[in-house]
mmCIF file of C-alpha atoms and ligand atoms in Angstrom:
data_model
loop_
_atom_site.group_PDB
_atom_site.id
_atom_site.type_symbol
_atom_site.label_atom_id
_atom_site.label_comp_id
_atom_site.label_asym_id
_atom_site.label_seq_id
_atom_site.Cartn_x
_atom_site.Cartn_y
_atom_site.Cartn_z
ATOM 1 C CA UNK A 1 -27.119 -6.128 46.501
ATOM 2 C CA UNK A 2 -27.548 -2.636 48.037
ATOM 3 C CA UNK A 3 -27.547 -2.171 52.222
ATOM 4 C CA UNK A 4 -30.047 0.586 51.157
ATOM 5 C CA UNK A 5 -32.658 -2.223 49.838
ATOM 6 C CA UNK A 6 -32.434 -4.435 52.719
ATOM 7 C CA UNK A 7 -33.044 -1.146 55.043
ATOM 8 C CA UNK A 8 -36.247 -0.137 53.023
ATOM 9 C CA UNK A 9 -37.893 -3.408 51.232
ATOM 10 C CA UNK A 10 -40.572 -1.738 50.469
ATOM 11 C CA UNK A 11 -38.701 1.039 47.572
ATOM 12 C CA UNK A 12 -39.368 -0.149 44.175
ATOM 13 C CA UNK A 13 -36.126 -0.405 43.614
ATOM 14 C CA UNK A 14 -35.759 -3.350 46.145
ATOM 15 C CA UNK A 15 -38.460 -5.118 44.512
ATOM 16 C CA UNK A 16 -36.441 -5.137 41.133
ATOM 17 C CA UNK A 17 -33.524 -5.741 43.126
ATOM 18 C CA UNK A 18 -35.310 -9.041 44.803
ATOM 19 C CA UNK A 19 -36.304 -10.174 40.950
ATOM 20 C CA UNK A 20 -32.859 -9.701 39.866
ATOM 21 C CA UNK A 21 -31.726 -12.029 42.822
ATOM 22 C CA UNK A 22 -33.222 -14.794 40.169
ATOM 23 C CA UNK A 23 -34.964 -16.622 43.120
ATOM 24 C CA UNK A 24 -38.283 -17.601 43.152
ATOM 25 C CA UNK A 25 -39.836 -17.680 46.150
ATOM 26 C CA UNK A 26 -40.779 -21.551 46.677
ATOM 27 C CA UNK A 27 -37.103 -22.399 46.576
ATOM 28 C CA UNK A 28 -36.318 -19.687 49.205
ATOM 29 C CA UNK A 29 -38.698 -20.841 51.215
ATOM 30 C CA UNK A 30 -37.811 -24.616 51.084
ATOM 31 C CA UNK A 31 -33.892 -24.258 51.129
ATOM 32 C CA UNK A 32 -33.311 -20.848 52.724
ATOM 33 C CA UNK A 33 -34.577 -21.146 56.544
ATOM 34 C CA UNK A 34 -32.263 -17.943 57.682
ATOM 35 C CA UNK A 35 -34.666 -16.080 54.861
ATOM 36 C CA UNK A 36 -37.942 -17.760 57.020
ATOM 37 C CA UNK A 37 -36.843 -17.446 60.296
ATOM 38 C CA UNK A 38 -36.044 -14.311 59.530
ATOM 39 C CA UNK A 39 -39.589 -13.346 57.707
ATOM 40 C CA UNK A 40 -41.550 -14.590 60.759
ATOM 41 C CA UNK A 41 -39.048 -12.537 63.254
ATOM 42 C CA UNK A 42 -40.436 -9.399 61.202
ATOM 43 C CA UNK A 43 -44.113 -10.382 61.857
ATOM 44 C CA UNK A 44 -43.857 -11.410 65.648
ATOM 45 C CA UNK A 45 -42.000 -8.239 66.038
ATOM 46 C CA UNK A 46 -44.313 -6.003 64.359
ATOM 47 C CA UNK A 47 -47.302 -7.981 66.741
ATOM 48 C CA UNK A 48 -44.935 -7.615 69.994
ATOM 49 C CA UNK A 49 -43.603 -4.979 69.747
ATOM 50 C CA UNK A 50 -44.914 -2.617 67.227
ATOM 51 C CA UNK A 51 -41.994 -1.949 64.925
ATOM 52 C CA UNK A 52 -39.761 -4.232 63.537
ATOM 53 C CA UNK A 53 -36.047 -4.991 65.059
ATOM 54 C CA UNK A 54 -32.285 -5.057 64.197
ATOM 55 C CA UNK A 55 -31.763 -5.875 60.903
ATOM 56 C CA UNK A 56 -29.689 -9.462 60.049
ATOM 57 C CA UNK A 57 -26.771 -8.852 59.567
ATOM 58 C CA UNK A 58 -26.326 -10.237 56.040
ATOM 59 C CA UNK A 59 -28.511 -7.616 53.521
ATOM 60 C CA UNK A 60 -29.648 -10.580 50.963
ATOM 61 C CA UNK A 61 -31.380 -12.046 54.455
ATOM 62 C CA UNK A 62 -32.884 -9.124 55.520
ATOM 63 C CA UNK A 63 -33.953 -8.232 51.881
ATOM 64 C CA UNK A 64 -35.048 -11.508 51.201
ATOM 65 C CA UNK A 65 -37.602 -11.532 54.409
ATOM 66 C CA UNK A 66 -39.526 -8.995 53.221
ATOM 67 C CA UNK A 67 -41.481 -10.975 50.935
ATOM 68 C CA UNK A 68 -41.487 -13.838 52.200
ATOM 69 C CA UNK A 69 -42.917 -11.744 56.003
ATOM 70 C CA UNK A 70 -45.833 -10.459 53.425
ATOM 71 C CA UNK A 71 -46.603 -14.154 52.563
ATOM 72 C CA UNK A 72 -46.659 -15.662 56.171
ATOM 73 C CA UNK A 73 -48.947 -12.394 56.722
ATOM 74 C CA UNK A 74 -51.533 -13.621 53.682
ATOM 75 C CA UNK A 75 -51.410 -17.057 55.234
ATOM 76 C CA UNK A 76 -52.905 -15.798 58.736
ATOM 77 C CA UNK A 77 -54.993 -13.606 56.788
ATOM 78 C CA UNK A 78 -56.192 -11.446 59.603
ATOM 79 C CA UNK A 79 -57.197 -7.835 58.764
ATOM 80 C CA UNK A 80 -55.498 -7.165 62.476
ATOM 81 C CA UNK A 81 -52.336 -8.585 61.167
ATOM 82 C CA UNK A 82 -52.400 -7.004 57.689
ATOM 83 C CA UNK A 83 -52.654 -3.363 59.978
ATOM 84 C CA UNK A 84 -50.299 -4.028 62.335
ATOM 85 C CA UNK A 85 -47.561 -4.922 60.307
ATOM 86 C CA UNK A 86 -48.099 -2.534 58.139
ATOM 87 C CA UNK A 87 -47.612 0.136 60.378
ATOM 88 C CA UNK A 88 -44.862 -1.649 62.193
ATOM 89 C CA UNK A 89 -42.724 -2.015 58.909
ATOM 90 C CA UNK A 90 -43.648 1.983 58.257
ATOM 91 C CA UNK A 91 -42.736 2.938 62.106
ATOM 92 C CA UNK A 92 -39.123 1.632 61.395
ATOM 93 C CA UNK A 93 -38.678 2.739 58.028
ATOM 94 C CA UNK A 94 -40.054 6.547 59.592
ATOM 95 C CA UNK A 95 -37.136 5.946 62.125
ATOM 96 C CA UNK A 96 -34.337 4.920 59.516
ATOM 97 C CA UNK A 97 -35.775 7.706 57.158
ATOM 98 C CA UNK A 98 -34.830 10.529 59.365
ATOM 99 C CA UNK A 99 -31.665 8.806 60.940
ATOM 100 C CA UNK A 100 -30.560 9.148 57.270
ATOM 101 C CA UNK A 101 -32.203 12.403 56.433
ATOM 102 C CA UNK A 102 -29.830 13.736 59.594
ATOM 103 C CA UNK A 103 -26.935 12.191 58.015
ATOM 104 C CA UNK A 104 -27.492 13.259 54.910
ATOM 105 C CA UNK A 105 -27.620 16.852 55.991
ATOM 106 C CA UNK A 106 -24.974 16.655 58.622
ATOM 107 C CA UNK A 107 -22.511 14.919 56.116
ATOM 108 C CA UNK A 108 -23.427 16.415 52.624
ATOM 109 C CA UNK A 109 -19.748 16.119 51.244
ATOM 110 C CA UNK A 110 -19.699 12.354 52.246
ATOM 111 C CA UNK A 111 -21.186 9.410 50.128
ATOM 112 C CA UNK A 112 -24.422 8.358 52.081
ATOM 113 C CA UNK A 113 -25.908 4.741 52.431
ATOM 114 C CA UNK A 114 -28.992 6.328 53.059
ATOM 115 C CA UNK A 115 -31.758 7.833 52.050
ATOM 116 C CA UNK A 116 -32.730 11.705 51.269
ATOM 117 C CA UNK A 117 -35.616 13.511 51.144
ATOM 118 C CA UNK A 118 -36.036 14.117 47.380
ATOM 119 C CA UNK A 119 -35.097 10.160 46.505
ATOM 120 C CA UNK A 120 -38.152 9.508 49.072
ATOM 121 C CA UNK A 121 -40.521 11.872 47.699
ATOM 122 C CA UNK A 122 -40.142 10.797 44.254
ATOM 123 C CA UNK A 123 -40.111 7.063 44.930
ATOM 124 C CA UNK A 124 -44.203 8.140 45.980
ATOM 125 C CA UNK A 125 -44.176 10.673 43.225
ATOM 126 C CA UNK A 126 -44.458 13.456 45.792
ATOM 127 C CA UNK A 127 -41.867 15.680 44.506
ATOM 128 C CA UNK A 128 -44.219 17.794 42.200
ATOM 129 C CA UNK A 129 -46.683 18.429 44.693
ATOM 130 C CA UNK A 130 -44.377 19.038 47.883
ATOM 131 C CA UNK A 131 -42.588 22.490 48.055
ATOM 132 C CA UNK A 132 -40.160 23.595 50.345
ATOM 133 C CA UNK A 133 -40.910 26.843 52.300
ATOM 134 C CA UNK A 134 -38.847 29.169 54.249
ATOM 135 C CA UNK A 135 -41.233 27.699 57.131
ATOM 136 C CA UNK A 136 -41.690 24.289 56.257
ATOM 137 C CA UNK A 137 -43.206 22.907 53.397
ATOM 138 C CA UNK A 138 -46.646 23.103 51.509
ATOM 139 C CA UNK A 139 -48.572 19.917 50.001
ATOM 140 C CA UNK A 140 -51.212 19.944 47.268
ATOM 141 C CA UNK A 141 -54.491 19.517 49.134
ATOM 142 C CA UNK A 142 -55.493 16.132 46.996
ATOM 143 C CA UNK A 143 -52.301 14.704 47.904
ATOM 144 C CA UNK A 144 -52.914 15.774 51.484
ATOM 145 C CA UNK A 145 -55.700 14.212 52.357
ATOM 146 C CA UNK A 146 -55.369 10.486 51.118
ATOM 147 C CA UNK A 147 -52.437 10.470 53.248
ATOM 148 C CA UNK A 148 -53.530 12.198 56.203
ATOM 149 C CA UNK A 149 -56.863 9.852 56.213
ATOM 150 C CA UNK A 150 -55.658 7.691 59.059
ATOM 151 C CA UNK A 151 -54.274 10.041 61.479
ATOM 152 C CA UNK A 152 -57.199 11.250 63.126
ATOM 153 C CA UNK A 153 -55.784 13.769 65.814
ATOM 154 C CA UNK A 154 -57.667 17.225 65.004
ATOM 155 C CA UNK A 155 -54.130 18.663 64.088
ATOM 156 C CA UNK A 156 -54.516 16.742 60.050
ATOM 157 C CA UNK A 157 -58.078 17.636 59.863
ATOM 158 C CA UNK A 158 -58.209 20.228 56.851
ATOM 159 C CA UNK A 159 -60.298 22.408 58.638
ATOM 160 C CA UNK A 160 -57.570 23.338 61.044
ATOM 161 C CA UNK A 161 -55.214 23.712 58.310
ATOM 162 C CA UNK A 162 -54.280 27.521 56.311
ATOM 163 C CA UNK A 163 -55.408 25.626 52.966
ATOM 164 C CA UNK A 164 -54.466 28.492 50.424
ATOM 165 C CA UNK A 165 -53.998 28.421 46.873
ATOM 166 C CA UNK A 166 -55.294 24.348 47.315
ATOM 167 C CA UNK A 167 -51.956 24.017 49.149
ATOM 168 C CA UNK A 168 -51.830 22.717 52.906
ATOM 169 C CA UNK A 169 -48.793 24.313 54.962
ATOM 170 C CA UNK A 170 -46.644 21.378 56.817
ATOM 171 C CA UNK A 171 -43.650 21.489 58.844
ATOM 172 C CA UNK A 172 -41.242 19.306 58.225
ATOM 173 C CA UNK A 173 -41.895 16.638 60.978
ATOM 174 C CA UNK A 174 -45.167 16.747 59.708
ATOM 175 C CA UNK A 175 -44.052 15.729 56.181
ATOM 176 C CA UNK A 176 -41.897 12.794 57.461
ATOM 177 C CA UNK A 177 -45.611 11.614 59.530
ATOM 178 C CA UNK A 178 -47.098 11.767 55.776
ATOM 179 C CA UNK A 179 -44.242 9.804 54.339
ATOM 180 C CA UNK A 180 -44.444 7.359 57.033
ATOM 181 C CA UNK A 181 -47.856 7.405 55.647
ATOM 182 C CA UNK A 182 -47.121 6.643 52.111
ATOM 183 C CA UNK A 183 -44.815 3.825 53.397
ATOM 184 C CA UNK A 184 -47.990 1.972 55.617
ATOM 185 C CA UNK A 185 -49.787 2.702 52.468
ATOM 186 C CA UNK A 186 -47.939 0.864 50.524
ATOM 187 C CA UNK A 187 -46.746 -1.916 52.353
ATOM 188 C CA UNK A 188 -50.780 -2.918 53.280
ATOM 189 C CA UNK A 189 -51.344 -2.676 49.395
ATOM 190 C CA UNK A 190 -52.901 -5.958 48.424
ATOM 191 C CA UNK A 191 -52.181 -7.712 51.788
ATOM 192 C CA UNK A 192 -53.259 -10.467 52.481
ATOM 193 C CA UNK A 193 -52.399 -12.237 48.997
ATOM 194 C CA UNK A 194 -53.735 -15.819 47.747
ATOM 195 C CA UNK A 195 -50.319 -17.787 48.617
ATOM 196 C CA UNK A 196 -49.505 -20.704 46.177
ATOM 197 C CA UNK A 197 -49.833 -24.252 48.185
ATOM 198 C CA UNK A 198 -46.270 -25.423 47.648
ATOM 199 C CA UNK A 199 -45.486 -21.902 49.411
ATOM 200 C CA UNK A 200 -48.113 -22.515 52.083
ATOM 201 C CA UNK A 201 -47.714 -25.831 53.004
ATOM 202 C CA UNK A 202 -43.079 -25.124 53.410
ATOM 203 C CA UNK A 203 -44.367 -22.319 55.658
ATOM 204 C CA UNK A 204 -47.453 -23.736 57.945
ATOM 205 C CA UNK A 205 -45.239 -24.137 61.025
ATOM 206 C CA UNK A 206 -43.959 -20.352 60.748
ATOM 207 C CA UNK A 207 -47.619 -19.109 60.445
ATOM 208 C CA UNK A 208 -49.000 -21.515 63.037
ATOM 209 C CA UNK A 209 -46.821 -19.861 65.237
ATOM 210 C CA UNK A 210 -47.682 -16.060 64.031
ATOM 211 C CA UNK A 211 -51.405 -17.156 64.524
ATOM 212 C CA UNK A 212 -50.357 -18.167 68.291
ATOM 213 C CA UNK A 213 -48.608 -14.982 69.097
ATOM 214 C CA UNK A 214 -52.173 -13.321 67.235
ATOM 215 C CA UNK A 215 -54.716 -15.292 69.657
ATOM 216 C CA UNK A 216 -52.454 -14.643 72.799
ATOM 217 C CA UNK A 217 -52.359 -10.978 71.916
ATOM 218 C CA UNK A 218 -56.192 -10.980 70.834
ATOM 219 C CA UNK A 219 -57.119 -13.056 74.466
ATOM 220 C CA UNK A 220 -54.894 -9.980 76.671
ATOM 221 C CA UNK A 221 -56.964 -7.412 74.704
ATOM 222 C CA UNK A 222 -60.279 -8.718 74.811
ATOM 223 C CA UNK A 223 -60.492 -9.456 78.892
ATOM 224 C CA UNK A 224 -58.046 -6.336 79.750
ATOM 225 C CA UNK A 225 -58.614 -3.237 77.254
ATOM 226 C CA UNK A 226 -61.316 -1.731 78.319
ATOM 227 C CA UNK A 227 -60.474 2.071 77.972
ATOM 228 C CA UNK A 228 -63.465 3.998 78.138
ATOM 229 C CA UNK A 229 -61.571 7.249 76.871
ATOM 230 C CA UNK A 230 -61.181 4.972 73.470
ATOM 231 C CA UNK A 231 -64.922 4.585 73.096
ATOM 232 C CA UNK A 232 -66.612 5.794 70.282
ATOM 233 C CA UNK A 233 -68.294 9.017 70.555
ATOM 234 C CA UNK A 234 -72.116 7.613 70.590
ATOM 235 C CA UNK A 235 -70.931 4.661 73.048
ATOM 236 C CA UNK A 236 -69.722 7.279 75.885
ATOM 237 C CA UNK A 237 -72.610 9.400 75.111
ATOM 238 C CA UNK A 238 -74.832 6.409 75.782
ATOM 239 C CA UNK A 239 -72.883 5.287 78.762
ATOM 240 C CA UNK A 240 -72.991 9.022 80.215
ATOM 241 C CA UNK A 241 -76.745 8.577 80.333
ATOM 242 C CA UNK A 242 -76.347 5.182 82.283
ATOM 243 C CA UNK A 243 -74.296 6.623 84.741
ATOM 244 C CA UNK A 244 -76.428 9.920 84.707
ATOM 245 C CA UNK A 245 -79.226 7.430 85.934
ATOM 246 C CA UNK A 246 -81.246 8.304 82.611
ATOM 247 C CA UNK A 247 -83.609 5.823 81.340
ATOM 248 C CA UNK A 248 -82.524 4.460 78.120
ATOM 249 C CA UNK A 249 -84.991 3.324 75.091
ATOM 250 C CA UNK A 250 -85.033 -0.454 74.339
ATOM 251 C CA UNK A 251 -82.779 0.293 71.214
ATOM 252 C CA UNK A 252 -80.020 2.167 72.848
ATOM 253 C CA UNK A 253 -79.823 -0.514 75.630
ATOM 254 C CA UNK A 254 -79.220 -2.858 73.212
ATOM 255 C CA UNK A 255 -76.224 -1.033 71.580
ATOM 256 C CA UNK A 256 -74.190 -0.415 74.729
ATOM 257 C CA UNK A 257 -74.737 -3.434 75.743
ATOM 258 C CA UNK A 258 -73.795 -5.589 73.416
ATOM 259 C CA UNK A 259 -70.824 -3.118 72.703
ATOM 260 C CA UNK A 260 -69.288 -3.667 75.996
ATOM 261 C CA UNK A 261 -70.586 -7.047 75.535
ATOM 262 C CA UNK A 262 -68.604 -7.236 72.226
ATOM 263 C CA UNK A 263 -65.635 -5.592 73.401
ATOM 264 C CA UNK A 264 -64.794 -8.708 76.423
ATOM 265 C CA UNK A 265 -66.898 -6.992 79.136
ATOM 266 C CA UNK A 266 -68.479 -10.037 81.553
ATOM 267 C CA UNK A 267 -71.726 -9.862 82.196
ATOM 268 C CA UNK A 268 -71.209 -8.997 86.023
ATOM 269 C CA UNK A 269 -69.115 -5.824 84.966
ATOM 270 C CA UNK A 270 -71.880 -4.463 82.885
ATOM 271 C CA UNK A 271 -74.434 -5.206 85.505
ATOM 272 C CA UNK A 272 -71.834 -3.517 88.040
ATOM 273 C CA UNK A 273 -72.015 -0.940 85.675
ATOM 274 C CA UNK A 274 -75.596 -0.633 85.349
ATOM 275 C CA UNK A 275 -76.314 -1.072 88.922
ATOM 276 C CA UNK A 276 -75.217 2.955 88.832
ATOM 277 C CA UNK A 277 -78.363 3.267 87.155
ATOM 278 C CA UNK A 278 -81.505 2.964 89.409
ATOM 279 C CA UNK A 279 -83.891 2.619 86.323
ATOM 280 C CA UNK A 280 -81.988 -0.997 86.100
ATOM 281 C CA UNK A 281 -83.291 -3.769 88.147
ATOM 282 C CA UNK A 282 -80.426 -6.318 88.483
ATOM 283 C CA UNK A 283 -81.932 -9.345 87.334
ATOM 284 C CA UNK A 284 -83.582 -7.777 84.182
ATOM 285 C CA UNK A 285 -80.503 -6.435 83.538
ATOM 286 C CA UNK A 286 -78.817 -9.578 83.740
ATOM 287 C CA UNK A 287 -81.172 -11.033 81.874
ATOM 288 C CA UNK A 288 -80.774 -8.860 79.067
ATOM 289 C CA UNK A 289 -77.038 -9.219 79.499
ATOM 290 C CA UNK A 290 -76.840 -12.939 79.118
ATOM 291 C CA UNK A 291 -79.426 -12.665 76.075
ATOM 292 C CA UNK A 292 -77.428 -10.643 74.357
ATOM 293 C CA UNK A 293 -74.496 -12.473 74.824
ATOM 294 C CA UNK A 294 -75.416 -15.247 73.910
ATOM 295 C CA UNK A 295 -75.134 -17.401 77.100
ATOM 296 C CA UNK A 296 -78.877 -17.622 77.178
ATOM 297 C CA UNK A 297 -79.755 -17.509 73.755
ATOM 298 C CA UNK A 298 -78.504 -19.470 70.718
ATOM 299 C CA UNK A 299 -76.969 -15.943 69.161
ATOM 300 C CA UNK A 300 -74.218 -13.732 70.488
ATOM 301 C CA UNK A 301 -75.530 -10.246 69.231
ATOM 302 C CA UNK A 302 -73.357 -7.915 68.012
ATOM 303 C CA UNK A 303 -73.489 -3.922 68.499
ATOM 304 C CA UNK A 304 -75.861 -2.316 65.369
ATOM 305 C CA UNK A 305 -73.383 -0.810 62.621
ATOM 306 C CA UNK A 306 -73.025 3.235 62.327
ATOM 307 C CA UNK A 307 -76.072 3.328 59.813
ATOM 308 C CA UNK A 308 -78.234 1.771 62.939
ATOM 309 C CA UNK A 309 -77.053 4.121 64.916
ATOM 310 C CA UNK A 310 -78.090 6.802 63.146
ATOM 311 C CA UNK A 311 -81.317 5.558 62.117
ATOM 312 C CA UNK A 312 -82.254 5.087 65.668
ATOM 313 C CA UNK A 313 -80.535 8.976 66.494
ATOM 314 C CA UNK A 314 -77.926 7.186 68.314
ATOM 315 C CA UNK A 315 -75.331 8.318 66.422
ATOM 316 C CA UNK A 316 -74.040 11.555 68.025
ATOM 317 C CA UNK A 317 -71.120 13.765 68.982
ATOM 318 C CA UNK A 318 -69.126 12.195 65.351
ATOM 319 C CA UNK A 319 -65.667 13.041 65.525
ATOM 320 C CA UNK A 320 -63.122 12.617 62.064
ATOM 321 C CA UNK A 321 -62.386 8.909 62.739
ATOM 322 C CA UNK A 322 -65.903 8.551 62.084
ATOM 323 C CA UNK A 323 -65.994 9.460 59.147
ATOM 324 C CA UNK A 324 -63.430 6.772 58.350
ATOM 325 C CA UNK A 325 -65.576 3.862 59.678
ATOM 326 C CA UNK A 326 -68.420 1.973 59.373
ATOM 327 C CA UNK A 327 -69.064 0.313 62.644
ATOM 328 C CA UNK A 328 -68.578 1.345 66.853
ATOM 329 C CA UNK A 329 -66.358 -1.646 67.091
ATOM 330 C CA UNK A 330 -64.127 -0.530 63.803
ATOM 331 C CA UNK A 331 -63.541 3.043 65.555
ATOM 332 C CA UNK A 332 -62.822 1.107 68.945
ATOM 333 C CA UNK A 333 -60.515 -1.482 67.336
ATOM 334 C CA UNK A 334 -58.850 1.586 65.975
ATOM 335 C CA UNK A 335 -58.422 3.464 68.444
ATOM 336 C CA UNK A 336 -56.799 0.963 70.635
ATOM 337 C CA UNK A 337 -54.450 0.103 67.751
ATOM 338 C CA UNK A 338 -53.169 3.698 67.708
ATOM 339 C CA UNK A 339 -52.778 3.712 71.669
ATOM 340 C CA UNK A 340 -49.813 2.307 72.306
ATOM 341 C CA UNK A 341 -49.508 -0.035 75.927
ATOM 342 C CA UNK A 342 -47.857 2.727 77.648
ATOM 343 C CA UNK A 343 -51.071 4.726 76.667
ATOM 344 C CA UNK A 344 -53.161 1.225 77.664
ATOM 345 C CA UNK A 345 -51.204 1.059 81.123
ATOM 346 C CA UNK A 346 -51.472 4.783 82.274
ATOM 347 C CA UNK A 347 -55.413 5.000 81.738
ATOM 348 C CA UNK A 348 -55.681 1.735 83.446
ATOM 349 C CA UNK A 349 -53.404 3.195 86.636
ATOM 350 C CA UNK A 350 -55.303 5.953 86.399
ATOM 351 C CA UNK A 351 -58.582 3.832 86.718
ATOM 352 C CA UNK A 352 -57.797 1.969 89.664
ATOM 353 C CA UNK A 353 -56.211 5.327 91.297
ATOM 354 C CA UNK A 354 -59.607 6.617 90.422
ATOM 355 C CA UNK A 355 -61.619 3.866 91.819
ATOM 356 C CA UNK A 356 -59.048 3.184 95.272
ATOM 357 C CA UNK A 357 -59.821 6.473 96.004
ATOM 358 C CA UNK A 358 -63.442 6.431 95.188
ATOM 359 C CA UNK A 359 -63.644 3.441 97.372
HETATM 360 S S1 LIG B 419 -70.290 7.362 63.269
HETATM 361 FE FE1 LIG B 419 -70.475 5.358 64.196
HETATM 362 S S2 LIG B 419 -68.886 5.319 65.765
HETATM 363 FE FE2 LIG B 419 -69.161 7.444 65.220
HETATM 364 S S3 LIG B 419 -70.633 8.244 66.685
HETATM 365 FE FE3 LIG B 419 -71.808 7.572 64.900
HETATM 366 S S4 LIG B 419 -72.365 5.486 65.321
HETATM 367 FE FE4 LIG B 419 -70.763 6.011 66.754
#
């Protein structure tokens, strides 16, 4: 069994290469616990820490995980999940990928474990549509933009792009960002999976303890990240006007508040937040708060989709991630995903800076 499979599980050829092993999976899973242990190492890892770690030692192990990872993922069956390993798995194959790309070129004369360029671009059947440059490379524009859909810094939006001749211009770091692409891409392709019950039931305790990791994660995010930098374009708008001291219509009331609502704020915090707005009497406001919360009524409201938004003309200031969603909360979710806690940690210093100041 190649090293080169077990360092990128995802290449076709390691999926032949885990048929050929002549295991099927219900006996790995019952008689193999390295393979498990393994597997669910991979998922916490991709939750903790947002990439996955040190390979095992042993390549049929660390081959051998990879599947059996994407079935403890189908078990939890969490879209959160699906996304986050997905990009973990394609963070540290981008890493590995141009460790080996470096090698490759540094030591052309000498055999190399790893992987090149070309071997990636045709395993995604990139090479016809990806030419090389004297300044970098250029991309067919239909390939570009499936690819480029999820990064949604202005820098991949086509219209700040020299698209000639349907060809957009990339550098090379930019390429590897679109392979890395192509790898998430793949790897979230038809996660999660229906998982056969022998499977399930041999692996309940691993998953149980991927869905624990999940909820602790899930609780830390929904009382701490509140990142008002991260909101979506129409929520800041709306929560300029609040803070501007503007009266807001019934409708638009609603949706902030039961965003911030939705996204772990109390209901003190949003009154504190409110009370900034003189057109807000406290207790109406609180009122309002705990209705749409739920606390006083039998329904916890959620914030009106994108199409409410802009039926009510609360949809403004759309940026290119909104184009990519259909909900406030989906472009929020996102958004936080992308920041990483370093990100999370400095806005929050710089909040209570702010506010020690302020005071
Ligand atoms: S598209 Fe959705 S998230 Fe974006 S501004 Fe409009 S309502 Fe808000």
């Amino acid at each position: 069994m190649q090293r080169l499979h077990a360092r990128y599980p995802f290449l076709e050829a390691a999926r032949d290469a885990v048929a050929t092993e002549a295991v099927d999976l219900a006996t790995v899973v019952e008689q193999d616990r390295a393979v498990v242990d393994r597997a669910r190492e991979r998922v916490v890892a991709a939750l903790e820490d947002g990439e996955i770690d040190e390979q095992h030692r042993e390549p049929r192990i660390e081959l051998l995980s990879y599947p059996v990872a994407r079935v403890l993922v189908s078990m939890v069956e969490e879209r959160v999940l699906v996304r986050k390993y997905a990009r973990a798995e394609a963070a540290t194959a981008y890493d590995r990928f141009r460790a080996d790309f470096e090698q490759t070129t540094e030591l052309k004369s000498v055999e190399s474990t790893g992987l090149d360029l070309e071997t990636l671009l045709s395993e995604f059947d990139l090479q016809p549509v990806v030419r090389e440059t004297t300044g970098g490379y250029r991309i067919d524009v239909g390939t570009y933009l499936p690819l480029a859909e999820d990064l949604w810094e202005d820098e991949w939006n086509l219209v700040n792009r020299a698209l000639a001749d349907g060809e957009v211009p990339v550098s090379e770091a930019e390429l590897q960002t679109l392979l890395q692409e192509a790898v998430r891409s793949r790897i979230e392709e038809g996660l999660p999976f229906d998982v056969p019950d022998v499977i399930a039931t041999a692996l309940e305790d691993d998953a149980a303890v991927i869905r624990e990791v999940l909820a602790d994660l899930e609780l830390t995010r929904e009382i701490d990240t509140v990142v008002p930098d991260l909101f979506p374009p129409c929520m800041k708008a709306l929560l300029d006007d609040i803070q501007k001291g503007e009266h807001l219509p019934h409708h638009s009331r609603f949706a902030i508040t039961a965003f911030l609502s939705n996204i772990g704020m109390s209901t003190d915090e949003i009154v504190d937040l409110y009370r900034i707005n003189s057109s807000f009497g406290e207790e109406m406001t609180r009122y309002q708060t705990d209705h749409i919360r739920g606390d006083s009524s039998p329904t916890e409201y959620s914030a009106p989709s994108c199409a409410t938004m802009q039926s009510y003309g609360d949809c403004v200031n759309k940026d290119d991630l909104c184009d990519r969603i259909p909900h406030p909360m989906a472009y929020y979710e996102e958004r936080i995903d992308d920041a990483d806690d370093e990100e999370i940690d400095d806005w929050r210093e710089g909040e209570d800076g702010e506010s020690a100041s302020g005071d």
